[in-house]
mmCIF file of C-alpha atoms in Angstrom:
data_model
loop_
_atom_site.group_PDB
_atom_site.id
_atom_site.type_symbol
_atom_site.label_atom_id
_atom_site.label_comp_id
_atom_site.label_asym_id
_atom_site.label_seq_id
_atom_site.Cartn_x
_atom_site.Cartn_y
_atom_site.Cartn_z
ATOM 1 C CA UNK A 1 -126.897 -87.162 -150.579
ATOM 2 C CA UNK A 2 -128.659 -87.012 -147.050
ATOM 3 C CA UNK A 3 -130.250 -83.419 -147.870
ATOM 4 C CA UNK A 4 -131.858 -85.114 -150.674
ATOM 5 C CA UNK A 5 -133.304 -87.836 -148.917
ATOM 6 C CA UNK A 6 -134.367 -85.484 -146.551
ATOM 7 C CA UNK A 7 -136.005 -83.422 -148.779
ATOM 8 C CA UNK A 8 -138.012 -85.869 -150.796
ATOM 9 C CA UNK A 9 -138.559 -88.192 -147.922
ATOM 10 C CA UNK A 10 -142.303 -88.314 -149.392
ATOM 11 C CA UNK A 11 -141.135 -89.423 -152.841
ATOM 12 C CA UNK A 12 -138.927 -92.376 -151.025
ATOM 13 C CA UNK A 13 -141.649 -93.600 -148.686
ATOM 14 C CA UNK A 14 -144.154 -93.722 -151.389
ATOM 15 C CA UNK A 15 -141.882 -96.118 -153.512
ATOM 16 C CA UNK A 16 -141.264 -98.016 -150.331
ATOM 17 C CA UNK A 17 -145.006 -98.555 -149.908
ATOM 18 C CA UNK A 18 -145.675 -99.102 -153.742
ATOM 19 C CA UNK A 19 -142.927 -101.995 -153.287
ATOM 20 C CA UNK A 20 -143.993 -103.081 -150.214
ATOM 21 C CA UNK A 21 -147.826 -103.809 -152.099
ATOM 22 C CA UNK A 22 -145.939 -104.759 -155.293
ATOM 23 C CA UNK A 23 -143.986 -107.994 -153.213
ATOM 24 C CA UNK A 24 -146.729 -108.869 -151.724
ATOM 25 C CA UNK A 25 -148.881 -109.027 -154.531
ATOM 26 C CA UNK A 26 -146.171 -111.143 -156.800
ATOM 27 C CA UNK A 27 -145.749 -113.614 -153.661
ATOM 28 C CA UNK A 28 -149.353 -114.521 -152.692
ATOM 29 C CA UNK A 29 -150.558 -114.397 -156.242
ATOM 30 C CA UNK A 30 -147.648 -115.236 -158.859
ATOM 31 C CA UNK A 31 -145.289 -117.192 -156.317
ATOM 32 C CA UNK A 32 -148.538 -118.726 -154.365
ATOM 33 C CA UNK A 33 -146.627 -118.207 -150.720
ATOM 34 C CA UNK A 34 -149.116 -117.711 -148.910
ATOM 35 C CA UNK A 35 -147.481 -116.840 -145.413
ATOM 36 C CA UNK A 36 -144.697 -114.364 -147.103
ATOM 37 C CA UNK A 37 -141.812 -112.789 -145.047
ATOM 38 C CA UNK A 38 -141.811 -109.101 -143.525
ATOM 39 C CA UNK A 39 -137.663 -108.854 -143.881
ATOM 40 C CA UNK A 40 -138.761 -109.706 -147.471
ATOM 41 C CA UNK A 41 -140.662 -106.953 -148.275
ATOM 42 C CA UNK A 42 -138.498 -104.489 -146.403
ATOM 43 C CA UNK A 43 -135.520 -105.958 -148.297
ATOM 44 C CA UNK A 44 -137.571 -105.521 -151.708
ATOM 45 C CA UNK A 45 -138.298 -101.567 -151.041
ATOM 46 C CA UNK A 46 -134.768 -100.422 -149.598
ATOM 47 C CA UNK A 47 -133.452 -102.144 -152.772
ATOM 48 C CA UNK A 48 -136.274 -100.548 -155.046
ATOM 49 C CA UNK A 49 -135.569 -96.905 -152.923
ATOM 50 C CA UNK A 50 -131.640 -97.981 -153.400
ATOM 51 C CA UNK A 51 -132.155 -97.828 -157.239
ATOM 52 C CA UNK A 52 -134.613 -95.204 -157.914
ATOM 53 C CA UNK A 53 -132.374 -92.943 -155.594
ATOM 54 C CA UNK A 54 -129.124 -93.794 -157.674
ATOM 55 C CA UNK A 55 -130.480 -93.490 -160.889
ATOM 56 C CA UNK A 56 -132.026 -90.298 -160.075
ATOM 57 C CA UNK A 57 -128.620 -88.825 -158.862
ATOM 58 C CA UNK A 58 -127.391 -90.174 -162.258
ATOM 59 C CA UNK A 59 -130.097 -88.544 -164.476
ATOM 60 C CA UNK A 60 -129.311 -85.472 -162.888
ATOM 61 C CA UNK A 61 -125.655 -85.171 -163.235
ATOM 62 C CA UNK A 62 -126.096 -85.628 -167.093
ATOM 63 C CA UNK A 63 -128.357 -83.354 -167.385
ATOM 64 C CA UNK A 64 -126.451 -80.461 -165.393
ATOM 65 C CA UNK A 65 -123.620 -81.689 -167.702
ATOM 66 C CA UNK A 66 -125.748 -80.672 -170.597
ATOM 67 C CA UNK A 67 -126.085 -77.198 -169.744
#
């Protein structure tokens, strides 16, 4: 698991960042808070990383499964 996130450490940061601009986007604009949180965002992109990461692992496994 850690050689993977070590290896596509470029793949994970640029999720982080696209959910990073994502939160902040939804809370000034949709949610109107104005002043926002920085915990927030960081929350928002280790859960988004969290997922992609997981589901990734999961695609893979079927499809080595497959073959």
């Amino acid at each position: 698991m850690r050689e993977r996130l070590v290896k596509y450490w470029w793949i994970w940061l640029a999720i982080a960042v696209v959910a990073v601009i994502g939160n902040e986007f939804f809370d000034r604009d949709v949610a109107g808070d104005k002043n926002g949180h920085p915990f927030g965002d960081f929350l928002v992109a280790i859960v988004l990383v969290g997922i992609v990461f997981y589901a990734s692992a999961f695609v893979g496994r079927r499809k080595a499964r497959r073959h």
